[in-house]
Coordinates of C-alpha atoms and ligand atoms in Angstrom, one line a residue:
M1 CA 138.4 83.3 153.3
T2 CA 141.0 84.9 150.9
R3 CA 139.8 85.1 147.1
S4 CA 141.9 81.9 146.2
T5 CA 141.1 79.9 149.0
R6 CA 137.2 80.6 148.6
M7 CA 135.2 77.3 147.3
P8 CA 132.3 78.7 145.2
N9 CA 129.5 76.3 144.4
P10 CA 130.4 75.9 140.6
P11 CA 127.5 77.6 138.4
S12 CA 125.0 75.2 136.6
E13 CA 125.2 74.8 132.7
E14 CA 122.4 76.9 132.6
T15 CA 123.9 79.7 134.8
K16 CA 126.7 79.8 132.5
A17 CA 124.4 80.0 129.4
Q18 CA 122.5 82.6 130.7
G19 CA 125.9 84.6 131.6
R20 CA 126.7 84.0 128.0
Y21 CA 123.1 85.2 126.7
W22 CA 123.0 88.5 128.8
S23 CA 126.5 89.3 127.7
R24 CA 125.2 89.2 124.2
H25 CA 122.4 91.4 125.0
A26 CA 125.0 93.9 126.6
S27 CA 125.4 96.2 123.5
K28 CA 121.7 96.3 122.6
Y29 CA 120.6 96.5 126.4
D30 CA 118.6 99.8 126.1
E31 CA 116.5 98.8 123.1
V32 CA 115.2 95.7 124.7
F33 CA 114.9 96.1 128.6
L34 CA 113.0 98.7 131.0
D35 CA 115.2 101.1 132.2
P36 CA 113.9 101.7 135.7
F37 CA 116.2 104.8 135.9
R38 CA 114.8 106.7 132.5
P39 CA 113.0 109.9 132.9
G40 CA 109.5 109.8 133.8
V41 CA 109.8 106.6 135.9
V42 CA 109.0 107.1 139.6
N43 CA 111.6 105.0 141.4
P44 CA 112.3 105.0 145.2
I45 CA 115.7 103.5 145.4
P46 CA 118.0 106.5 144.4
E47 CA 116.1 108.7 146.8
A48 CA 116.6 105.9 149.5
I49 CA 120.2 105.7 148.8
R50 CA 120.8 109.1 148.9
A51 CA 119.0 109.2 152.3
I52 CA 121.7 107.0 153.8
P53 CA 123.6 108.9 156.3
G54 CA 127.3 109.0 156.4
T55 CA 127.7 107.2 153.1
K56 CA 131.4 108.1 152.5
T57 CA 132.5 105.9 155.6
K58 CA 130.4 103.1 154.0
S59 CA 130.7 100.4 151.4
A60 CA 128.0 99.5 148.7
I61 CA 127.9 96.4 146.1
D62 CA 125.9 96.7 143.0
L63 CA 124.6 93.1 142.1
G64 CA 124.0 92.5 138.7
C65 CA 125.3 96.0 137.6
G66 CA 124.4 95.2 134.1
T67 CA 125.4 98.3 131.9
G68 CA 125.6 100.4 135.5
P69 CA 122.9 102.7 135.2
L70 CA 122.8 102.8 139.1
L71 CA 126.8 102.9 139.3
P72 CA 127.7 107.1 138.8
L73 CA 125.4 107.4 142.2
L74 CA 127.0 104.7 144.2
V75 CA 130.4 106.4 143.3
E76 CA 129.2 109.7 144.2
Q77 CA 127.9 108.7 147.4
F78 CA 129.5 105.8 149.0
G79 CA 133.4 105.5 150.1
E80 CA 133.7 101.9 149.1
V81 CA 131.8 100.7 145.9
H82 CA 131.7 97.1 144.2
A83 CA 130.1 95.9 141.3
L84 CA 129.2 92.3 140.1
D85 CA 128.0 90.7 137.3
F86 CA 128.3 87.2 135.6
A87 CA 128.1 88.7 132.0
S88 CA 131.7 90.2 131.3
A89 CA 130.1 92.0 128.5
M90 CA 128.0 94.0 131.1
I91 CA 131.3 94.8 133.3
R92 CA 132.7 96.1 130.3
C93 CA 129.7 98.7 129.4
S94 CA 129.8 99.7 133.1
K95 CA 133.4 100.5 132.9
D96 CA 132.7 102.4 130.0
R97 CA 129.9 104.4 131.7
L98 CA 132.2 105.2 134.3
G99 CA 135.2 106.3 132.4
A100 CA 137.9 107.2 134.7
D101 CA 135.6 106.6 137.8
A102 CA 136.1 102.9 136.9
D103 CA 139.1 102.9 139.1
R104 CA 137.0 103.7 141.8
V105 CA 135.2 100.3 141.9
T106 CA 136.1 96.9 142.9
W107 CA 134.8 94.9 139.8
H108 CA 133.5 90.9 140.5
N109 CA 132.8 88.8 137.0
R110 CA 131.1 86.1 138.7
T111 CA 127.5 84.6 139.9
M112 CA 125.9 86.5 142.5
D113 CA 125.4 83.7 144.7
D114 CA 129.3 83.8 144.9
L115 CA 130.0 86.0 147.6
G116 CA 132.2 84.0 150.3
D117 CA 134.9 86.4 150.3
L118 CA 132.8 89.2 151.0
V119 CA 131.2 88.0 154.2
A120 CA 130.0 91.0 156.2
Q121 CA 131.7 93.4 153.9
F122 CA 128.8 95.9 153.1
D123 CA 126.7 98.7 154.5
V124 CA 124.6 98.6 151.2
A125 CA 124.0 95.9 148.7
V126 CA 121.6 96.7 145.6
A127 CA 120.0 94.4 143.3
I128 CA 118.0 96.3 140.4
N129 CA 116.1 93.5 137.9
S130 CA 118.9 91.3 138.5
L131 CA 117.3 88.7 140.6
V132 CA 115.9 86.9 138.1
M133 CA 117.5 83.6 137.8
P134 CA 115.1 81.2 136.4
D135 CA 115.9 78.1 139.0
V136 CA 114.7 79.1 142.5
R137 CA 117.3 77.4 144.1
D138 CA 120.0 80.0 142.4
V139 CA 117.5 82.7 144.1
D140 CA 117.7 81.6 147.5
R141 CA 121.2 80.7 147.3
T142 CA 121.9 84.4 146.0
L143 CA 119.8 86.0 149.1
N144 CA 121.4 84.0 151.5
A145 CA 124.9 85.1 150.2
V146 CA 123.5 88.5 150.2
R147 CA 122.4 88.5 153.6
A148 CA 125.8 87.2 154.5
A149 CA 127.7 89.9 152.7
L150 CA 125.9 92.5 154.6
K151 CA 127.4 93.9 158.0
P152 CA 125.1 94.2 161.3
G153 CA 122.7 97.1 160.3
G154 CA 123.2 96.6 156.7
V155 CA 120.4 97.3 153.9
F156 CA 119.7 95.5 150.7
F157 CA 117.6 97.3 148.3
G158 CA 116.1 95.5 145.2
V159 CA 114.1 95.7 142.1
V160 CA 112.3 92.6 140.6
P161 CA 110.1 92.6 137.7
S162 CA 106.8 92.0 138.4
I163 CA 104.5 89.1 137.0
D164 CA 101.3 90.7 138.4
A165 CA 101.7 93.9 136.5
I166 CA 101.6 91.7 133.3
H167 CA 98.3 90.4 134.3
Y168 CA 97.3 94.0 134.9
H169 CA 98.2 94.9 131.5
T170 CA 96.6 91.8 130.2
M171 CA 93.5 92.7 131.7
L172 CA 93.5 96.3 130.1
L173 CA 94.1 94.8 126.5
L174 CA 91.3 92.2 127.2
D175 CA 89.0 95.1 128.1
R176 CA 90.1 97.3 125.2
E177 CA 89.3 94.4 122.8
L178 CA 85.8 93.5 124.4
D179 CA 84.9 97.4 124.3
K180 CA 85.4 96.8 120.7
G181 CA 82.7 94.4 120.5
L182 CA 84.9 91.4 119.9
D183 CA 83.6 88.1 121.2
P184 CA 85.5 86.8 124.6
V185 CA 87.7 84.1 122.4
E186 CA 89.1 86.8 120.0
A187 CA 89.6 89.4 122.6
E188 CA 91.6 87.0 124.4
R189 CA 93.5 86.0 121.4
L190 CA 94.4 89.7 120.7
A191 CA 95.0 90.4 124.5
A192 CA 97.6 87.4 124.2
H193 CA 99.2 88.5 121.4
H194 CA 99.4 92.5 122.1
G195 CA 100.8 91.5 125.7
E196 CA 103.3 89.1 124.2
H197 CA 102.3 86.3 126.4
R198 CA 104.4 84.1 124.1
Y199 CA 107.1 84.8 125.9
Y200 CA 105.7 84.2 129.6
E201 CA 105.5 81.0 131.5
F202 CA 102.7 82.4 133.6
G203 CA 102.4 79.3 136.3
F204 CA 105.9 79.5 137.5
S205 CA 106.4 83.3 136.7
R206 CA 109.0 83.3 133.9
F207 CA 109.9 85.3 131.1
Q208 CA 112.0 83.8 128.1
F209 CA 113.3 85.9 125.2
Q210 CA 116.3 85.4 122.9
G211 CA 117.7 82.8 125.1
L212 CA 117.2 84.6 128.4
R213 CA 115.2 83.0 131.2
Q214 CA 114.1 85.4 133.9
K215 CA 112.0 84.9 136.7
F216 CA 109.1 87.3 137.5
W217 CA 107.8 88.2 141.1
Q218 CA 104.7 87.9 143.1
P219 CA 104.8 90.7 145.9
F220 CA 103.9 87.9 148.3
E221 CA 107.1 85.5 147.2
I222 CA 109.5 89.0 147.4
E223 CA 108.8 89.0 151.4
Y224 CA 108.7 84.9 151.8
R225 CA 112.1 84.4 149.8
L226 CA 113.6 87.4 151.8
K227 CA 112.5 86.4 154.8
R228 CA 113.6 82.7 154.3
A229 CA 117.1 84.0 153.8
G230 CA 117.1 85.6 157.0
F231 CA 116.0 89.1 156.5
S232 CA 113.8 90.2 159.2
R233 CA 112.1 93.2 158.3
V234 CA 110.8 93.7 154.4
V235 CA 109.3 96.6 153.1
L236 CA 107.9 96.6 149.5
D237 CA 107.3 99.5 147.3
R238 CA 107.1 99.8 143.3
V239 CA 108.7 101.1 140.7
L240 CA 106.0 103.0 138.5
Y241 CA 106.3 102.9 134.5
P242 CA 104.3 105.7 132.2
W243 CA 102.1 104.1 129.6
D244 CA 104.3 105.3 126.8
D245 CA 105.7 103.3 123.7
H246 CA 108.5 101.5 126.3
L247 CA 105.2 99.1 127.0
P248 CA 103.5 97.2 124.4
S249 CA 100.3 99.1 123.1
G250 CA 101.4 101.3 126.1
E251 CA 99.9 104.8 124.9
A252 CA 96.7 103.5 124.6
F253 CA 96.2 103.3 128.5
A254 CA 97.5 106.6 129.3
D255 CA 94.5 107.4 131.2
Y256 CA 95.1 104.5 133.7
P257 CA 97.2 104.0 136.6
P258 CA 100.7 102.9 135.5
S259 CA 102.1 99.9 135.3
W260 CA 105.1 98.7 138.0
D261 CA 108.0 96.6 139.1
W262 CA 108.1 95.7 142.7
S263 CA 110.8 97.1 145.0
F264 CA 111.8 96.5 148.3
T265 CA 113.9 97.3 151.5
A266 CA 115.2 94.4 153.4
R267 CA 117.2 94.6 156.8
L268 CA 118.7 92.1 159.0
Ligands
LIG1 C1 118.1 93.3 133.7 S1 119.9 93.5 133.6 C2 119.6 94.9 134.9 C3 121.0 95.5 134.7 C4 121.3 96.8 135.9 N1 121.0 96.1 137.4 C5 120.2 97.6 135.4 O1 119.4 98.0 136.4 O2 120.0 98.0 134.4 C6 120.1 91.8 134.9 C7 121.7 91.9 135.2 O3 121.7 91.0 136.1 C8 123.0 90.2 135.5 N2 122.5 88.8 136.2 C9 121.5 88.1 135.9 N3 121.9 86.9 136.8 C10 122.9 86.9 137.3 C11 123.9 86.0 138.2 N4 123.1 85.0 138.7 N5 124.9 86.8 138.8 C12 125.1 87.8 138.2 N6 124.7 88.6 137.3 C13 123.8 88.2 137.0 C14 123.0 90.2 133.9 O4 124.1 89.7 133.6 C15 122.1 91.5 133.9 O5 123.4 92.3 133.7

């Protein structure tokens, strides 16, 4: 199907609003969001991408490319690179980051479930912290579209924000307050305050901040949703974040095992 004849599902009003909110966050992105590529973070995805053989004759797509931290690696490695984001300001930031290399990328300013003209086009698809649609029907549609956009033998790499890491952080915050001798009610109040619980909907694993609504994930849900979308082999790993000033009260927990997001590799 050509671009002009494809019939995408029109984005919902919420999706359109989320696109606008993400665009607004583009210029200050690094101040607000955890960067899984910054020094000190242990992220298995770049190494896994470098280990793919014969990438000069292969194609890759960065889904929800944001300000483009992964794109220099993809451009260096792959013969054909596409980048997609529904927030136009994010695409502009990605192009700025790449400079002259931006011309080597095919850009798509649209939602991630809208891949009908790209069926069986890619050897590799990557979604780093972008599978965050607050409505799980959008997540399922997107995973189905990604599966269809991969060639036979293709691989899908992803990182998703972890809700269980927020519970881990809460546990450490609570014990810190109890160890100071506070009673449980006050200790829980302070743990919730320092853990920024006001931004979370724990029952449905969502985070809401300055208009953005993001889905967070449990590890069992990653495997469940990927398999439901037709991926047969799913392997989970973690992106590890050091306890530092990028996390609320982070420096207090430097002696404990690090926090994390979930990463996955999914094959057809
Ligand atoms: C947390 S940022 C991550 C950006 C980038 N992958 C990175 O690692 O820095 C999420 C990105 O996904 C994009 N995004 C979220 N939902 C999307 C959707 N349904 N369709 C297309 N892009 C989406 C946002 O605009 C944003 O740029």
